[in-house]
Amino acid sequence: MKVLYGARIFDGERLHDDCVLVIEGASIHALTSFGDRPLGGEQVDLGGGVLSPGFVDWQINGGGGVLFNANPTAEGIAAIAAAHRRAGVTAFLPTVVTDAPRVLGAALAAAREAHECVPGALGIHVEGPFIDPKRKGVHPPEFIRPMKDKDANALIAAHAGIMVVTLAPASVSLESIARLAKAGIIVSLGHSDATAEEAQSVFDAGASAVTHLYNAMSQLASRAPGVVGATLADPRVICGLIADGEHAHALAYRAALAAKGPRGIALVSDAMPPAAGGPDVFELQGRRMTRVGNKLTAEDGTLAGAAITMRDAIDYVVNVLKVPLADALMMATLTPARLLRVDDQIGRLKPGYRADLVHLIDDLQVTEVWTGGRALNEVDAAA
């Protein structure tokens, strides 16, 4: 048994003072007052700061110098997991972007294997190739294609843990969207030039998320609300947000927060290899990408993912957007856990939940991470 005390405790929804968290093995045993704490076991004084559920990132392309598309293996996923774990991420979806069919096949197989052996690897996020060429971003156009029945069959049969598929109605029929959703795949609208009415039809067919709001999608105008407007107006939909100060204007972030609230926004890193300690230059499908600050661009200036971690996103939301800490933490923990339908296991500090935790000091730097009750050094040693 471990008793963690001396920090404010965020339980997924609100902050608690003068409380302790009790861990038994890999699970949370109790959240109780300091006066009622057990006196046995290992007593850990955190010395201030905030203890939170571990961060849940549903869109990680890479980190620590590793790109999932270039290394679609369980070992590649493990390396990405280790890099982001140091920044507080205890659950994530490795993300494969539009590429040759063989890369997608390898990525699905790798995710299926990693789901069984890599701590925190929940499954996979398939971002393309079933998207709209008009909103391709940095995705290579030669691999963008319509979804056929055999593609839907392969995704449904992959059994790669939790699966998110980002798609656009320009490439995927409403019937296929409904079929994927009915099979348990989380369908996310993204990289789409759809009208607001088309976006609503996608949501009605079963899509429950939107990938990196504002980026690579039709924008909000007064008589043509686009994907952005349809997303902001629909309470059923949780949207991802790359909160790095590069992918959108601060006022656009604030508008999304005003419309959706912390229960409707799940922060993502959209991290590429430079994030979490990687080098500033990398190759994406033979093209040179460069980091300048938190911005990653191709040689033509197109944004190419992000160079942040979830900790960086929380820091931006709190210190630049002036969002209350509890709201910022919810968008990194409980809300993405709800989006991925695992909020009965992670994303909260409640008895019976996994003891996935992160301790932040007052400047929001990460000082310790626990995955399944094991501290960072224990997880790294076992890997």
PDB file of C-alpha atoms in Angstrom, residues 169-303:
ATOM      1  CA  PRO A 169     -17.371  12.224 -46.053  1.00  0.00           C
ATOM      2  CA  ALA A 170     -15.608  13.089 -49.320  1.00  0.00           C
ATOM      3  CA  SER A 171     -13.941   9.665 -49.077  1.00  0.00           C
ATOM      4  CA  VAL A 172     -16.274   7.621 -46.859  1.00  0.00           C
ATOM      5  CA  SER A 173     -19.994   6.957 -47.263  1.00  0.00           C
ATOM      6  CA  LEU A 174     -22.421   7.522 -44.415  1.00  0.00           C
ATOM      7  CA  GLU A 175     -23.195   3.792 -44.538  1.00  0.00           C
ATOM      8  CA  SER A 176     -19.544   2.933 -43.912  1.00  0.00           C
ATOM      9  CA  ILE A 177     -19.334   5.503 -41.119  1.00  0.00           C
ATOM     10  CA  ALA A 178     -22.364   3.947 -39.432  1.00  0.00           C
ATOM     11  CA  ARG A 179     -20.886   0.485 -39.879  1.00  0.00           C
ATOM     12  CA  LEU A 180     -17.556   1.456 -38.278  1.00  0.00           C
ATOM     13  CA  ALA A 181     -19.315   3.164 -35.378  1.00  0.00           C
ATOM     14  CA  LYS A 182     -21.618   0.199 -34.816  1.00  0.00           C
ATOM     15  CA  ALA A 183     -18.552  -2.064 -34.691  1.00  0.00           C
ATOM     16  CA  GLY A 184     -17.155  -0.019 -31.789  1.00  0.00           C
ATOM     17  CA  ILE A 185     -14.652   2.088 -33.697  1.00  0.00           C
ATOM     18  CA  ILE A 186     -14.576   5.737 -32.616  1.00  0.00           C
ATOM     19  CA  VAL A 187     -15.193   7.747 -35.771  1.00  0.00           C
ATOM     20  CA  SER A 188     -13.692  11.231 -35.857  1.00  0.00           C
ATOM     21  CA  LEU A 189     -14.407  13.815 -38.544  1.00  0.00           C
ATOM     22  CA  GLY A 190     -11.262  15.527 -39.764  1.00  0.00           C
ATOM     23  CA  HIS A 191      -9.243  16.689 -42.752  1.00  0.00           C
ATOM     24  CA  SER A 192     -12.570  17.591 -44.318  1.00  0.00           C
ATOM     25  CA  ASP A 193     -14.006  20.377 -46.454  1.00  0.00           C
ATOM     26  CA  ALA A 194     -17.547  19.239 -45.608  1.00  0.00           C
ATOM     27  CA  THR A 195     -20.411  21.673 -45.265  1.00  0.00           C
ATOM     28  CA  ALA A 196     -22.028  22.025 -41.868  1.00  0.00           C
ATOM     29  CA  GLU A 197     -24.958  19.949 -43.114  1.00  0.00           C
ATOM     30  CA  GLU A 198     -22.614  17.184 -44.276  1.00  0.00           C
ATOM     31  CA  ALA A 199     -20.822  17.286 -40.936  1.00  0.00           C
ATOM     32  CA  GLN A 200     -24.138  16.948 -39.115  1.00  0.00           C
ATOM     33  CA  SER A 201     -24.936  13.902 -41.238  1.00  0.00           C
ATOM     34  CA  VAL A 202     -21.590  12.366 -40.247  1.00  0.00           C
ATOM     35  CA  PHE A 203     -22.394  12.955 -36.571  1.00  0.00           C
ATOM     36  CA  ASP A 204     -25.884  11.512 -37.033  1.00  0.00           C
ATOM     37  CA  ALA A 205     -24.310   8.429 -38.648  1.00  0.00           C
ATOM     38  CA  GLY A 206     -22.229   7.774 -35.526  1.00  0.00           C
ATOM     39  CA  ALA A 207     -19.132   9.963 -35.533  1.00  0.00           C
ATOM     40  CA  SER A 208     -18.526  11.212 -32.002  1.00  0.00           C
ATOM     41  CA  ALA A 209     -15.305  13.217 -32.311  1.00  0.00           C
ATOM     42  CA  VAL A 210     -13.534  15.817 -34.417  1.00  0.00           C
ATOM     43  CA  THR A 211      -9.798  15.709 -35.048  1.00  0.00           C
ATOM     44  CA  HIS A 212      -7.757  18.844 -34.207  1.00  0.00           C
ATOM     45  CA  LEU A 213     -10.505  21.450 -34.344  1.00  0.00           C
ATOM     46  CA  TYR A 214      -9.849  24.380 -36.735  1.00  0.00           C
ATOM     47  CA  ASN A 215      -7.005  22.647 -38.552  1.00  0.00           C
ATOM     48  CA  ALA A 216      -7.498  21.047 -41.971  1.00  0.00           C
ATOM     49  CA  MET A 217     -11.255  21.631 -42.083  1.00  0.00           C
ATOM     50  CA  SER A 218     -13.901  24.017 -43.418  1.00  0.00           C
ATOM     51  CA  GLN A 219     -14.143  27.090 -41.240  1.00  0.00           C
ATOM     52  CA  LEU A 220     -17.019  28.972 -39.589  1.00  0.00           C
ATOM     53  CA  ALA A 221     -18.706  31.675 -41.633  1.00  0.00           C
ATOM     54  CA  SER A 222     -22.072  33.335 -41.064  1.00  0.00           C
ATOM     55  CA  ARG A 223     -23.986  31.462 -43.774  1.00  0.00           C
ATOM     56  CA  ALA A 224     -21.618  28.524 -44.192  1.00  0.00           C
ATOM     57  CA  PRO A 225     -20.713  27.250 -40.707  1.00  0.00           C
ATOM     58  CA  GLY A 226     -18.539  24.410 -42.017  1.00  0.00           C
ATOM     59  CA  VAL A 227     -17.093  21.611 -39.904  1.00  0.00           C
ATOM     60  CA  VAL A 228     -15.994  24.110 -37.241  1.00  0.00           C
ATOM     61  CA  GLY A 229     -19.486  25.547 -36.797  1.00  0.00           C
ATOM     62  CA  ALA A 230     -21.173  22.143 -36.804  1.00  0.00           C
ATOM     63  CA  THR A 231     -18.720  20.913 -34.174  1.00  0.00           C
ATOM     64  CA  LEU A 232     -19.124  23.893 -31.864  1.00  0.00           C
ATOM     65  CA  ALA A 233     -22.907  23.605 -32.079  1.00  0.00           C
ATOM     66  CA  ASP A 234     -23.234  19.863 -31.402  1.00  0.00           C
ATOM     67  CA  PRO A 235     -23.054  18.794 -27.730  1.00  0.00           C
ATOM     68  CA  ARG A 236     -22.640  15.148 -28.746  1.00  0.00           C
ATOM     69  CA  VAL A 237     -19.201  15.760 -30.199  1.00  0.00           C
ATOM     70  CA  ILE A 238     -15.875  15.934 -28.371  1.00  0.00           C
ATOM     71  CA  CYS A 239     -13.181  17.734 -30.313  1.00  0.00           C
ATOM     72  CA  GLY A 240      -9.434  17.511 -30.177  1.00  0.00           C
ATOM     73  CA  LEU A 241      -7.447  20.713 -29.748  1.00  0.00           C
ATOM     74  CA  ILE A 242      -3.720  21.268 -30.363  1.00  0.00           C
ATOM     75  CA  ALA A 243      -3.080  23.936 -27.749  1.00  0.00           C
ATOM     76  CA  ASP A 244       0.354  25.135 -28.783  1.00  0.00           C
ATOM     77  CA  GLY A 245      -0.298  28.733 -29.811  1.00  0.00           C
ATOM     78  CA  GLU A 246       0.661  27.813 -33.386  1.00  0.00           C
ATOM     79  CA  HIS A 247      -2.263  25.799 -34.717  1.00  0.00           C
ATOM     80  CA  ALA A 248      -4.873  28.430 -33.871  1.00  0.00           C
ATOM     81  CA  HIS A 249      -5.173  31.982 -32.558  1.00  0.00           C
ATOM     82  CA  ALA A 250      -5.648  32.382 -28.810  1.00  0.00           C
ATOM     83  CA  LEU A 251      -9.116  33.852 -29.390  1.00  0.00           C
ATOM     84  CA  ALA A 252     -10.075  30.840 -31.501  1.00  0.00           C
ATOM     85  CA  TYR A 253      -9.083  28.558 -28.634  1.00  0.00           C
ATOM     86  CA  ARG A 254     -11.121  30.695 -26.245  1.00  0.00           C
ATOM     87  CA  ALA A 255     -14.129  30.574 -28.565  1.00  0.00           C
ATOM     88  CA  ALA A 256     -13.966  26.778 -28.610  1.00  0.00           C
ATOM     89  CA  LEU A 257     -13.710  26.661 -24.836  1.00  0.00           C
ATOM     90  CA  ALA A 258     -16.692  29.000 -24.491  1.00  0.00           C
ATOM     91  CA  ALA A 259     -18.774  26.831 -26.827  1.00  0.00           C
ATOM     92  CA  LYS A 260     -17.756  23.347 -25.706  1.00  0.00           C
ATOM     93  CA  GLY A 261     -16.434  23.715 -22.159  1.00  0.00           C
ATOM     94  CA  PRO A 262     -13.848  21.345 -20.668  1.00  0.00           C
ATOM     95  CA  ARG A 263     -16.174  18.358 -21.108  1.00  0.00           C
ATOM     96  CA  GLY A 264     -16.301  18.906 -24.861  1.00  0.00           C
ATOM     97  CA  ILE A 265     -12.597  19.413 -25.590  1.00  0.00           C
ATOM     98  CA  ALA A 266      -9.912  16.737 -25.324  1.00  0.00           C
ATOM     99  CA  LEU A 267      -6.434  18.174 -25.637  1.00  0.00           C
ATOM    100  CA  VAL A 268      -3.991  16.401 -27.927  1.00  0.00           C
ATOM    101  CA  SER A 269      -0.304  16.882 -28.576  1.00  0.00           C
ATOM    102  CA  ASP A 270      -0.371  15.824 -32.268  1.00  0.00           C
ATOM    103  CA  ALA A 271       3.280  15.246 -31.452  1.00  0.00           C
ATOM    104  CA  MET A 272       5.909  14.466 -34.045  1.00  0.00           C
ATOM    105  CA  PRO A 273       9.449  13.128 -33.395  1.00  0.00           C
ATOM    106  CA  PRO A 274      10.901  16.448 -32.116  1.00  0.00           C
ATOM    107  CA  ALA A 275       8.474  16.371 -29.163  1.00  0.00           C
ATOM    108  CA  ALA A 276       9.537  14.903 -25.833  1.00  0.00           C
ATOM    109  CA  GLY A 277      13.247  15.301 -26.440  1.00  0.00           C
ATOM    110  CA  GLY A 278      13.663  14.511 -30.137  1.00  0.00           C
ATOM    111  CA  PRO A 279      15.844  16.350 -32.686  1.00  0.00           C
ATOM    112  CA  ASP A 280      14.583  19.466 -34.474  1.00  0.00           C
ATOM    113  CA  VAL A 281      14.694  17.980 -37.981  1.00  0.00           C
ATOM    114  CA  PHE A 282      13.073  14.766 -39.204  1.00  0.00           C
ATOM    115  CA  GLU A 283      11.767  13.157 -42.361  1.00  0.00           C
ATOM    116  CA  LEU A 284       8.110  12.439 -43.026  1.00  0.00           C
ATOM    117  CA  GLN A 285       7.704  10.156 -46.019  1.00  0.00           C
ATOM    118  CA  GLY A 286      10.881  11.505 -47.598  1.00  0.00           C
ATOM    119  CA  ARG A 287      10.100  15.164 -46.913  1.00  0.00           C
ATOM    120  CA  ARG A 288      12.170  17.314 -44.580  1.00  0.00           C
ATOM    121  CA  MET A 289      10.294  18.734 -41.572  1.00  0.00           C
ATOM    122  CA  THR A 290      11.793  21.325 -39.240  1.00  0.00           C
ATOM    123  CA  ARG A 291      10.988  22.553 -35.768  1.00  0.00           C
ATOM    124  CA  VAL A 292      11.164  26.226 -34.905  1.00  0.00           C
ATOM    125  CA  GLY A 293       9.925  26.785 -31.367  1.00  0.00           C
ATOM    126  CA  ASN A 294       6.732  24.758 -31.018  1.00  0.00           C
ATOM    127  CA  LYS A 295       6.066  24.953 -34.753  1.00  0.00           C
ATOM    128  CA  LEU A 296       6.803  22.166 -37.224  1.00  0.00           C
ATOM    129  CA  THR A 297       6.660  22.901 -40.921  1.00  0.00           C
ATOM    130  CA  ALA A 298       7.385  21.281 -44.247  1.00  0.00           C
ATOM    131  CA  GLU A 299       9.658  23.111 -46.670  1.00  0.00           C
ATOM    132  CA  ASP A 300       6.622  24.796 -48.270  1.00  0.00           C
ATOM    133  CA  GLY A 301       5.517  26.164 -44.880  1.00  0.00           C
ATOM    134  CA  THR A 302       2.654  23.696 -44.291  1.00  0.00           C
ATOM    135  CA  LEU A 303       2.132  22.860 -40.634  1.00  0.00           C
TER     136      LEU A 303
END
